CSV table of C-alpha atoms in Angstrom, one decimal:
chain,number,residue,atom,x,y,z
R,5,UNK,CA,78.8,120.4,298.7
R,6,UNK,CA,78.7,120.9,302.5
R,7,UNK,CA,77.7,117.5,303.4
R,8,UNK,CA,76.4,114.3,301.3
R,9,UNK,CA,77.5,111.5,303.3
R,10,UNK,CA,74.5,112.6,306.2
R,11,UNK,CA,72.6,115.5,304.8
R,12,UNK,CA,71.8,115.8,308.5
R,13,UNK,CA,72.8,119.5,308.0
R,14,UNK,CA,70.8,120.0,304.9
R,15,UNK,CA,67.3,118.6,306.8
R,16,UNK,CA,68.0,120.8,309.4
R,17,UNK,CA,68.1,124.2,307.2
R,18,UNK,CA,65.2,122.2,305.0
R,19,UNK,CA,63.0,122.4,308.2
R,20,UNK,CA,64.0,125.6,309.3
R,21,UNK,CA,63.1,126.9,305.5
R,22,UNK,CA,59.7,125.5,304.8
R,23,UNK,CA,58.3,126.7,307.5
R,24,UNK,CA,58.8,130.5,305.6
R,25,UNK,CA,56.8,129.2,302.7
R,26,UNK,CA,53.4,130.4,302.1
R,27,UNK,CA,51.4,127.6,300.6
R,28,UNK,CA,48.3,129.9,300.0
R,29,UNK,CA,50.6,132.0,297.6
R,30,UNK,CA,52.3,129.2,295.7
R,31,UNK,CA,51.9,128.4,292.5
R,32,UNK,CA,53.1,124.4,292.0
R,33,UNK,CA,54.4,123.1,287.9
R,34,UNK,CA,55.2,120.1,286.7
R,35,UNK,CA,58.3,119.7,284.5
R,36,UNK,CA,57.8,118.8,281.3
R,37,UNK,CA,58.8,115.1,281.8
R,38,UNK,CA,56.7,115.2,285.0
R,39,UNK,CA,59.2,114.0,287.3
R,40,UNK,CA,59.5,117.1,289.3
R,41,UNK,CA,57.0,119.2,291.0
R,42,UNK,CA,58.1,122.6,291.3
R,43,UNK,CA,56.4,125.0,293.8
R,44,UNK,CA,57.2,129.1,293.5
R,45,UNK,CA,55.6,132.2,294.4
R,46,UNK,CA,54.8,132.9,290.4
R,47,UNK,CA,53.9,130.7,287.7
R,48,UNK,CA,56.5,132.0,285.5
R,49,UNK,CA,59.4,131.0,288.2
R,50,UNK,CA,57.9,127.5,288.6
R,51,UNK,CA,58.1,126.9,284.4
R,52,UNK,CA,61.8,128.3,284.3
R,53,UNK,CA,62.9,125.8,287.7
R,54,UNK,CA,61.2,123.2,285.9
R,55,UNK,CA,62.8,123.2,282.7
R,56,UNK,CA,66.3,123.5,284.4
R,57,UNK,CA,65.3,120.5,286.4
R,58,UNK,CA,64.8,118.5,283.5
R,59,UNK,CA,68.0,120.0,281.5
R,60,UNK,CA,70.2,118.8,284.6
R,61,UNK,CA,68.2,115.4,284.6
R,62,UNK,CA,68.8,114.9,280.6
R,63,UNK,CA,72.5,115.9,281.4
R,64,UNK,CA,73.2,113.8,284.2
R,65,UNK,CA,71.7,110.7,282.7
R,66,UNK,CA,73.5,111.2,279.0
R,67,UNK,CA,77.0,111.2,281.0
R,68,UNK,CA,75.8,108.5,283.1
R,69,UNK,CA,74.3,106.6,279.9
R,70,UNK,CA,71.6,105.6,281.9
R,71,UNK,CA,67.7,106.6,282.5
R,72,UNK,CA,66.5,107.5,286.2
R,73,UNK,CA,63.9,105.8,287.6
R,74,UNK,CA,61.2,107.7,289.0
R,75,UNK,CA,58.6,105.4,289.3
R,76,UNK,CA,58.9,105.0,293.6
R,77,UNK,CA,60.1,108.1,293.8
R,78,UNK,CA,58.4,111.9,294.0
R,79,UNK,CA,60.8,115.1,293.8
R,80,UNK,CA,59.8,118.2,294.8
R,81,UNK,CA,61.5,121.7,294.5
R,82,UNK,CA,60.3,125.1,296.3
R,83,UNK,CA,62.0,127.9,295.3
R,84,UNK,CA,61.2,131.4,296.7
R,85,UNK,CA,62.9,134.7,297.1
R,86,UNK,CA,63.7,136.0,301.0
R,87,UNK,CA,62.6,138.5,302.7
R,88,UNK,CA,64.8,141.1,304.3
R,89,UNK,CA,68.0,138.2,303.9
R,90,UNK,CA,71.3,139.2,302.2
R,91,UNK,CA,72.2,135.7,301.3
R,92,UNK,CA,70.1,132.8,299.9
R,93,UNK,CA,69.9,129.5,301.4
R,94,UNK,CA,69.4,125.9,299.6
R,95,UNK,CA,68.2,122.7,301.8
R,96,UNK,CA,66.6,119.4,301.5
R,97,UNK,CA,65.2,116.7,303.0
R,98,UNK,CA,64.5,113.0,302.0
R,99,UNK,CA,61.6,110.3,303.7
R,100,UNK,CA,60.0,106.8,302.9
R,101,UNK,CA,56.1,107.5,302.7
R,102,UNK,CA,53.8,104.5,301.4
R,103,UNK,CA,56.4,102.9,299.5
R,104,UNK,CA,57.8,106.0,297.8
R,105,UNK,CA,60.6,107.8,298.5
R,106,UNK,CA,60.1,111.2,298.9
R,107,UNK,CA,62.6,113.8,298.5
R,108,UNK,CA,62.9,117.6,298.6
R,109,UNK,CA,65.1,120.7,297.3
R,110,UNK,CA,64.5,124.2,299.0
R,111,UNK,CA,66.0,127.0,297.3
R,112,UNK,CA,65.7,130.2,299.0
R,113,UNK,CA,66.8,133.6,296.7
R,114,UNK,CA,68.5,131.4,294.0
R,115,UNK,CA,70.6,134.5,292.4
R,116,UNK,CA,72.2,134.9,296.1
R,117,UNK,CA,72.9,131.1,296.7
R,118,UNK,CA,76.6,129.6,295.2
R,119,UNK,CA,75.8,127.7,292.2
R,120,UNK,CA,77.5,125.4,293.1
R,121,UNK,CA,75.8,124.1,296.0
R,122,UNK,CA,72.7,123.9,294.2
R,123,UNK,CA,73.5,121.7,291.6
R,124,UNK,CA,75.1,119.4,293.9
R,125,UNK,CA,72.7,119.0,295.9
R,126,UNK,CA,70.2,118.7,293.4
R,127,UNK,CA,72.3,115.9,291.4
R,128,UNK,CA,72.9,114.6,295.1
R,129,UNK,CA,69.5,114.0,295.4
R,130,UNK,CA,69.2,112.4,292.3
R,131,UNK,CA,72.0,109.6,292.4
R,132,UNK,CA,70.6,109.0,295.7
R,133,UNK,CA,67.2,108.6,294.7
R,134,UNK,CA,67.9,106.4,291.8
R,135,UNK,CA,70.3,103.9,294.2
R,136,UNK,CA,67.4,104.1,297.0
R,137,UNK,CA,64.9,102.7,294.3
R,138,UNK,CA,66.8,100.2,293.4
R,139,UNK,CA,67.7,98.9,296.7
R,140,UNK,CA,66.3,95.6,297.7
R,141,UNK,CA,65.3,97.1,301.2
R,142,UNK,CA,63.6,100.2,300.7
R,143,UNK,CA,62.8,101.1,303.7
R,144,UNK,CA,65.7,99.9,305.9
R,145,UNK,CA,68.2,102.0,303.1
R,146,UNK,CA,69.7,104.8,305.4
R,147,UNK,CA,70.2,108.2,304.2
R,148,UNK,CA,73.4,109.4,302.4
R,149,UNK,CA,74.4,106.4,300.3
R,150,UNK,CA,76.5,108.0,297.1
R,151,UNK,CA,79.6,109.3,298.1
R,152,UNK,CA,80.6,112.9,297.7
R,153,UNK,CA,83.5,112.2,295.3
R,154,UNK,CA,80.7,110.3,292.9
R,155,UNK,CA,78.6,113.2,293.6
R,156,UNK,CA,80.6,117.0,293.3
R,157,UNK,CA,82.5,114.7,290.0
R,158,UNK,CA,79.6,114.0,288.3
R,159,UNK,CA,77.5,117.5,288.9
R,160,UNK,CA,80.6,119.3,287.9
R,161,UNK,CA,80.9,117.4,284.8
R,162,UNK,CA,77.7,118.2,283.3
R,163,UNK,CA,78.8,121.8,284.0
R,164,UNK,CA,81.4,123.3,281.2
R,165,UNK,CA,82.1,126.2,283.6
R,166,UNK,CA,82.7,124.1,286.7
R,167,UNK,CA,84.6,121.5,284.5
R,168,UNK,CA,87.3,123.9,283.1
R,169,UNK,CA,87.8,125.4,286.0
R,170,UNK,CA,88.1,122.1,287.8
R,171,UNK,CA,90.9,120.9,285.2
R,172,UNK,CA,92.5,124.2,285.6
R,173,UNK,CA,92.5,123.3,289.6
R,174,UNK,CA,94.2,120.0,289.1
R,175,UNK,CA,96.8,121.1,286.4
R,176,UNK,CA,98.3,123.9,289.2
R,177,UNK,CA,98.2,121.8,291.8
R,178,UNK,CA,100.3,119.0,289.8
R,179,UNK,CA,102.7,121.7,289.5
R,180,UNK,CA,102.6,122.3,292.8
R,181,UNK,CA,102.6,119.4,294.8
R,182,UNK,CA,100.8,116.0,295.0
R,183,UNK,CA,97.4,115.0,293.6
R,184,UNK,CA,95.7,112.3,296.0
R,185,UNK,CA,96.0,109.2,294.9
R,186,UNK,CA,92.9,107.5,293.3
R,187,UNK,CA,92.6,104.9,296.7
R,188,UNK,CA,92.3,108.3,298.6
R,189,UNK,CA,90.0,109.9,296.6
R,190,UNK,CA,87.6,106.9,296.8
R,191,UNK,CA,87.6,108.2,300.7
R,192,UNK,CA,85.9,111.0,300.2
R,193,UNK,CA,82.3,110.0,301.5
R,194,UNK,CA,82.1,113.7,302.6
R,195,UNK,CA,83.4,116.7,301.8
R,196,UNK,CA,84.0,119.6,304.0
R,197,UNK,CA,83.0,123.2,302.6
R,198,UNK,CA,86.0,125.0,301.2
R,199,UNK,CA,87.8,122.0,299.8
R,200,UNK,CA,87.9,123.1,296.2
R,201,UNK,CA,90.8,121.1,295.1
R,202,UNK,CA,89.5,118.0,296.2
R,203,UNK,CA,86.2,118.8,294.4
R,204,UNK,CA,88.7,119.5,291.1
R,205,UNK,CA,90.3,115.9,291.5
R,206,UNK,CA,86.6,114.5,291.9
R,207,UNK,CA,85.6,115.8,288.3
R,208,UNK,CA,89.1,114.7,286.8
R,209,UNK,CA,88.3,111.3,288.9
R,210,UNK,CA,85.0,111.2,287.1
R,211,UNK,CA,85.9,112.2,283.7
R,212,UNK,CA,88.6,109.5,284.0
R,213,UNK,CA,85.9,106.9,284.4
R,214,UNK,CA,83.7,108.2,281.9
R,215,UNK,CA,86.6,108.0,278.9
R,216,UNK,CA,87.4,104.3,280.0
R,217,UNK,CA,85.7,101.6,277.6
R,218,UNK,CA,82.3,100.2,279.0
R,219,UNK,CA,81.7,103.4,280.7
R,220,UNK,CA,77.6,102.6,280.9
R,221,UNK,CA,78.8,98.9,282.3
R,222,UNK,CA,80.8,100.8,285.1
R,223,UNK,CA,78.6,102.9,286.5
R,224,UNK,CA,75.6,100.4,286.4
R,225,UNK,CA,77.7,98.2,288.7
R,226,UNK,CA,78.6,101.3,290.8
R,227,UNK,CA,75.3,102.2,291.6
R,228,UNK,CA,74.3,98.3,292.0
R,229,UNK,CA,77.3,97.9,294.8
R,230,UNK,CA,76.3,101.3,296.3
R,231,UNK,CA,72.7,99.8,297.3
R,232,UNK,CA,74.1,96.4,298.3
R,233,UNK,CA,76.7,97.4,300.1
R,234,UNK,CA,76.9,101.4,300.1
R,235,UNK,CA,80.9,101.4,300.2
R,236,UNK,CA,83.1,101.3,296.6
R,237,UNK,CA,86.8,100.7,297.7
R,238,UNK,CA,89.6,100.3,295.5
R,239,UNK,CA,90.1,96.5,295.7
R,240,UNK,CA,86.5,96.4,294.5
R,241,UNK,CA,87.0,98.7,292.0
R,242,UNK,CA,90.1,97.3,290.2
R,243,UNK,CA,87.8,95.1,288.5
R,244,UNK,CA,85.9,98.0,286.5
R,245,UNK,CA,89.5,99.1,285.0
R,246,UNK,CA,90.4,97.6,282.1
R,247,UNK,CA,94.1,96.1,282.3
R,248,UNK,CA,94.4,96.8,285.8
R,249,UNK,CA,94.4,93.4,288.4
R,250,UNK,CA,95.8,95.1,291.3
R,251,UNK,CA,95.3,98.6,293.1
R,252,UNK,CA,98.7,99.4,292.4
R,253,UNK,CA,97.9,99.3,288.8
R,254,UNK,CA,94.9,101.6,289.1
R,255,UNK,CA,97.3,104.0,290.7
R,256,UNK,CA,99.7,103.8,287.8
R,257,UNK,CA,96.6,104.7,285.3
R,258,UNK,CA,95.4,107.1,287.7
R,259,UNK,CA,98.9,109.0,288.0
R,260,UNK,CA,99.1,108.6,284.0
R,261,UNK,CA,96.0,110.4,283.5
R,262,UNK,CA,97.0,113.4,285.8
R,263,UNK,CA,99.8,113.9,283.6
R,264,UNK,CA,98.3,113.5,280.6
R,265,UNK,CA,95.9,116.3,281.3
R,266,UNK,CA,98.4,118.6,280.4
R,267,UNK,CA,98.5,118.1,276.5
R,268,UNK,CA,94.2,118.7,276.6
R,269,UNK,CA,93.6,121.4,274.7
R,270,UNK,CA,90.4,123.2,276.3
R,271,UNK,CA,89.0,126.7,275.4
R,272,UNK,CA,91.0,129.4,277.1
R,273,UNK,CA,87.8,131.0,277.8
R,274,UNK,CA,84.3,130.5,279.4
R,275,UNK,CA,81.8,131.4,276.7
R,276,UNK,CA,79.7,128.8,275.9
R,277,UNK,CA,77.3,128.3,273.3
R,278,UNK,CA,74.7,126.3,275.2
R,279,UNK,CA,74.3,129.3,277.9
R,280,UNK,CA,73.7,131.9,275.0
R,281,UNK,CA,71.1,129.2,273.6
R,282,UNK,CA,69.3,129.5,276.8
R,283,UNK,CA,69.3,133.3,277.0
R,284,UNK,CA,68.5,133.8,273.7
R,285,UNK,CA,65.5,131.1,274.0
R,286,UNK,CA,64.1,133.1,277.1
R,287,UNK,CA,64.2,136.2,274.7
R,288,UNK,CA,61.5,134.2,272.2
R,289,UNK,CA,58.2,135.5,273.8
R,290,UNK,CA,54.3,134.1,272.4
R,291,UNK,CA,51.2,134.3,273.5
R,292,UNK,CA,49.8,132.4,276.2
R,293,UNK,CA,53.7,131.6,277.5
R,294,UNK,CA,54.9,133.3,280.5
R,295,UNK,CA,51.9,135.7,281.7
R,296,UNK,CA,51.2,136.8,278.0
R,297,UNK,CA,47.5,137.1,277.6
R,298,UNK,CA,46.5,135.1,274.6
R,299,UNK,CA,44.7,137.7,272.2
R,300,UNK,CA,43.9,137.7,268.6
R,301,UNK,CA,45.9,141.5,268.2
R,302,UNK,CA,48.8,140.0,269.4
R,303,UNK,CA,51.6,138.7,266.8
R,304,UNK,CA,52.5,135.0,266.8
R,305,UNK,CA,56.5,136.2,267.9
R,306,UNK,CA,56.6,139.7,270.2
R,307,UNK,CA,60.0,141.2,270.2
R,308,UNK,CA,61.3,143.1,272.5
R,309,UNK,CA,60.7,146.3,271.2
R,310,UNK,CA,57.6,146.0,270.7
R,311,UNK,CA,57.1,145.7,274.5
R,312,UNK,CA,58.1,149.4,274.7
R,313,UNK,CA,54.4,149.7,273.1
R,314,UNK,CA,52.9,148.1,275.5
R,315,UNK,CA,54.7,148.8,279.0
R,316,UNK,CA,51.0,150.6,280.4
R,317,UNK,CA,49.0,146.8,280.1
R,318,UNK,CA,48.0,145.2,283.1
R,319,UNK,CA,50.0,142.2,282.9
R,320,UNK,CA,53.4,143.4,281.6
R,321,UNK,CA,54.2,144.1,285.3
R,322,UNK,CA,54.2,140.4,286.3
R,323,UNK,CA,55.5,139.1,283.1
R,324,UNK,CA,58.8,141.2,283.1
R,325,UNK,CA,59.2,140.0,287.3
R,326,UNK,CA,59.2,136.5,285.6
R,327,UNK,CA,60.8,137.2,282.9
R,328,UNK,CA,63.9,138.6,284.9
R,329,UNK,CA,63.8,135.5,287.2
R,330,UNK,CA,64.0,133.1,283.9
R,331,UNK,CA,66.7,135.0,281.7
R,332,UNK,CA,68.7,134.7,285.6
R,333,UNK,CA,68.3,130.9,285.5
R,334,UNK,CA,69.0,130.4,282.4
R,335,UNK,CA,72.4,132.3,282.8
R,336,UNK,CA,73.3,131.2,286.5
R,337,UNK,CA,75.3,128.5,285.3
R,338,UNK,CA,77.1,130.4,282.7
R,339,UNK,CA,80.5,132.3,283.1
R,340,UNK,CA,80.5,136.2,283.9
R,341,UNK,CA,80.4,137.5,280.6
R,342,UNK,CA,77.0,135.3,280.2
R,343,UNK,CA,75.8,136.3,283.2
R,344,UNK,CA,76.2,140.0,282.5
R,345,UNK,CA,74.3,140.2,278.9
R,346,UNK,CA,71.5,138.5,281.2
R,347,UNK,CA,71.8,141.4,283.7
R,348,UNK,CA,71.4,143.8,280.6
R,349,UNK,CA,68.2,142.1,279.5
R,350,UNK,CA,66.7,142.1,283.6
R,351,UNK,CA,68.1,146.0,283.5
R,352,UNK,CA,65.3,146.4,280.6
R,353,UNK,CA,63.0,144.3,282.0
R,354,UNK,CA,63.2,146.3,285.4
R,355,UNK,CA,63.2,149.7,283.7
R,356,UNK,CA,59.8,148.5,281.4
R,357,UNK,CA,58.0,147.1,284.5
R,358,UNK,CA,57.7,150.2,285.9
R,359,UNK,CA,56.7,151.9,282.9
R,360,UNK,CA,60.0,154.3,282.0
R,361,UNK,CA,60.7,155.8,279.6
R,362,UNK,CA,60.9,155.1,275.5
R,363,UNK,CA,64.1,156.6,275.2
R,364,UNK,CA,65.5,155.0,278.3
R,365,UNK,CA,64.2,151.6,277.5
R,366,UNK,CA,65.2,151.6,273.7
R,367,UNK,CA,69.0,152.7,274.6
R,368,UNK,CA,69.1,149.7,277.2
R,369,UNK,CA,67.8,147.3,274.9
R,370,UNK,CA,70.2,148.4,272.3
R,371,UNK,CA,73.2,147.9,275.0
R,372,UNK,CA,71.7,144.1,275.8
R,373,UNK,CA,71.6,143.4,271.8
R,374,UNK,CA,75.2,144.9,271.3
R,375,UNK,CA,76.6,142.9,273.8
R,376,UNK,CA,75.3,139.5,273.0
R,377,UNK,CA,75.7,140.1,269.3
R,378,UNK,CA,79.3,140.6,270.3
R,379,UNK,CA,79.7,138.0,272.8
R,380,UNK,CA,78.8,135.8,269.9
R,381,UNK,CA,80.8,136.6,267.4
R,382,UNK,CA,83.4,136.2,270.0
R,383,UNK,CA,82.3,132.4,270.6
R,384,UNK,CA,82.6,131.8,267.0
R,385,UNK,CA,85.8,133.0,266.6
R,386,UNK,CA,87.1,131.2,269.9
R,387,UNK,CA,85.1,128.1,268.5
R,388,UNK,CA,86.9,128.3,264.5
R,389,UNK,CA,90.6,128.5,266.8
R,390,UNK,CA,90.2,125.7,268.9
R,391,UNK,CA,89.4,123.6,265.9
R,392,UNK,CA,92.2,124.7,264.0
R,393,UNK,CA,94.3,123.8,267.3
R,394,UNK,CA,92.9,120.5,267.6
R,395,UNK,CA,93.9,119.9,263.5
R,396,UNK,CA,97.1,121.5,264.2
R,397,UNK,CA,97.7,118.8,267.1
R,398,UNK,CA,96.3,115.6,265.4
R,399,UNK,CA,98.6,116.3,262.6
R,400,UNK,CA,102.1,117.2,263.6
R,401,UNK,CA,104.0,116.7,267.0
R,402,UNK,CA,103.8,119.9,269.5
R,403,UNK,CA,107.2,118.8,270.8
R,404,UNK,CA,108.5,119.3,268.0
R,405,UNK,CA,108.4,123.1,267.7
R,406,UNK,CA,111.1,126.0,268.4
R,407,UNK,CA,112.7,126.1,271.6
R,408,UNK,CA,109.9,128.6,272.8
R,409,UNK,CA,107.8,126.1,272.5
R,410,UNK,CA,109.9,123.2,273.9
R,411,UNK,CA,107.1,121.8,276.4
R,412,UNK,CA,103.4,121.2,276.3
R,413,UNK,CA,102.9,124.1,278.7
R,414,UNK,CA,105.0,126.4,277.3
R,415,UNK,CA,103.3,125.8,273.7
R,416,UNK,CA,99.6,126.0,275.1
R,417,UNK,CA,100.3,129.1,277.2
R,418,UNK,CA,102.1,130.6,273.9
R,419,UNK,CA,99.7,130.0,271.3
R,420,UNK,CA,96.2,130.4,273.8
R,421,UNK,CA,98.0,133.6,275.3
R,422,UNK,CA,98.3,135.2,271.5
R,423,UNK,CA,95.1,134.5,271.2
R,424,UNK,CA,93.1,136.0,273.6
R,425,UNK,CA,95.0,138.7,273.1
R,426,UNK,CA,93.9,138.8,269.5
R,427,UNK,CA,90.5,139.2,271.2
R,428,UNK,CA,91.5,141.6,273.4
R,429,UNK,CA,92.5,144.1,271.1
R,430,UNK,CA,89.0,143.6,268.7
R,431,UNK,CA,86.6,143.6,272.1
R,432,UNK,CA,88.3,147.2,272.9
R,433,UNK,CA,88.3,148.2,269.1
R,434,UNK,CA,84.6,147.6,269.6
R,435,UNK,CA,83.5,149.3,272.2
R,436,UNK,CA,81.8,146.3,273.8
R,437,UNK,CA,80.6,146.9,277.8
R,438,UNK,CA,81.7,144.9,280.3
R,439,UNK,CA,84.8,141.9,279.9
R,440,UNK,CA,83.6,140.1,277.1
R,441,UNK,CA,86.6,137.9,276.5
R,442,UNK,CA,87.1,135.9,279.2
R,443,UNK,CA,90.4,136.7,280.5
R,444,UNK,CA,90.1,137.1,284.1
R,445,UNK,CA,87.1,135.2,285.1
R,446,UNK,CA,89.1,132.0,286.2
R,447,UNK,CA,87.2,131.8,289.4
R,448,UNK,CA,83.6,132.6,287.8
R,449,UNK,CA,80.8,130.5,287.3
């Protein structure tokens, strides 16, 4: 997140962007929970932007425990590929108009903008939204109210990549030196680009909230003070923590937390069954969904194969262009090896939209098969050890092991480490393309 406190920045590339779009070539979608209006250059990319807008919505307000408010409100999104650009840009905007507040995400070439930057500044937008509406003075509420620590914690939580990475941040920099203080981090109205540790204590700072009791309580009077007053401090805020009466106390909780994060037991890799969900759902095609002409000589269910069969159409073109965009979305947010069984499924896409060959097209699809099928089983199997791990830990005391094992972080590195090597050697065995496993992909998202 470059900068939440102002998002003077943001209008600026906003203006700067919109001007590029074509309105006479957009197609505009409304998500299905009509809250957003998404405008792209094809109708397929405007239902896939839609649905994710909605998926992060549904996320943000599960971990927040609390509905959004849309009703003076109108969010819009335009997304559209650049032309002739080597890197994507993301931008937005927000204005009072007739008693509503309107606000705006631009995303230009979303597969070459940092994921990261678009899901804060979408969640950015919504925190902000939902304090300006309940604001007494609507129109007199200036721009920039939730602070980016609120902001880059929560987006990040909702992410499992971002989150596990984000521990992972905090846990070496314990080792290393000093984690901010709680007071300190309460600072952090805005956040410079390139501070990734501070965006790591932010989700730590936020998950902490979220596992103290009266979590929904919390945050309601968060947001309230945040359009009364637009400033959370830590003498206000010592209220909101159970057992704590003074900032020092909140300090010793906050400090106790840090060093507690050690004995988490978190998968070692970044394979998440939600992201294979969403690939695989993008893989389901009907008629009449996605540029599929509804027809009675067409199945209820088409797989993929049977595409092959039909690669001369008219509108198989278009529908694999869209097609590619959605499997892309639906794997942006997930960690490498996600993100390269969805490349696998575009590579076919690409190859059948042009009308190659059979042979070319069924040993591509076979690949894209092998490898999810794989990078399943592997989820599974990482999934079964993790709940052992959590049974092994709830039942006996992890101190109490060899002298290998003598501390926390030498038993999780020993056990984890045997592990993925374990997977290591059956990945190879297999055959499978690409790092399947996770080892490596620390930085990924």
């Amino acid at each position: 997140m470059k900068s939440h406190g102002t998002c003077i920045a943001a209008v600026l590339l906003y203006s700067c962007l919109a001007a590029s779009v074509s309105g006479d070539e957009a197609v505009s979608v409304r998500s299905p929970s009509r809250h957003f209006l998404v405008t792209c250059s094809e109708g397929g990319q405007s239902i896939s932007v839609a649905r994710w807008a909605d998926d992060v919505l549904n996320k943000l307000e599960r971990t927040i425990r609390s509905r959004m408010d849309f009703k003076n409100r109108d969010f819009r999104i335009k997304i559209f590929d650049g032309s002739g650009t080597s890197s994507g840009r993301v931008g937005c905007s927000e204005r009072f108009s007739e008693g509503k507040l309107v606000q705006s995400l631009l995303i230009e070439s979303p597969d070459k903008v940092d994921w990261e930057d678009i899901l804060e500044l979408n969640c950015g937008l919504l925190l902000n939204g939902q304090i300006a509406v309940g604001a007494s003075a609507l129109r007199q509420r200036p721009v920039g109210k939730v602070p980016a620590w609120l902001v880059v914690g929560l987006s990040h939580y909702i992410d499992p990549v971002l989150k596990s990475r984000d521990r992972r941040i905090v846990l070496n920099w314990r080792k290393s030196g000093k984690v901010p203080g709680f007071s300190e981090v309460l600072k952090w109205y805005v956040l410079p680009a390139g501070r990734s540790r501070e965006k790591a204590v932010c989700t730590v700072a936020v998950a902490w909230l979220l596992t103290l009791p009266d979590a929904e309580e919390r945050f309601d009077k968060i947001q309230a003070q945040l359009a009364v007053d637009g400033v959370i401090s830590d003498e206000w805020i010592v209220s909101l923590i159970p057992d704590c009466k003074t900032v020092d106390d909140v300090q010793k909780l906050w400090l106790n937390r840090i060093e507690n994060e050690r004995m988490v037991i978190s998968d070692p890799g970044q394979v998440f069954p939600d992201a294979l969900e969403s690939i695989k759902g993008e893989l389901v095609i009907c008629p009449g969904e996605g540029g599929v002409p509804s027809g009675t000589n067409l199945p209820p269910v088409i797989g993929l194969e049977a595409l092959i069969g039909m690669k001369n159409l008219e509108w198989i073109r278009p529908f694999c262009m869209n097609k590619s965009t959605a499997i892309r979305l639906a794997s942006v947010g997930g960690s490498s090896e996600v993100r390269e069984v969805g490349e696998a499924y575009c590579a076919f896409m690409d190859v059948l939209r042009t009308s190659g060959r059979d042979n070319k097209l069924r040993s591509l699809l076979a690949r894209a098969d092998d490898m999810i099928q794989k990078l399943e089983s592997i989820t599974r199997k990482r999934e079964e050890y993790m709940d052992g791990m959590e049974q092994k830990q709830a039942s006996a005391n992890p101190l109490q092991g060899s002298e290998e094992n003598s501390s926390p972080d030498s038993l999780e590195r020993s056990r984890i480490r045997k592990y993925i090597d374990a997977a290591d050697e059956e990945s190879q065995a297999g055959g499978a393309d690409g790092d399947l496993t996770g080892v490596g992909a620390e930085g990924t998202r």
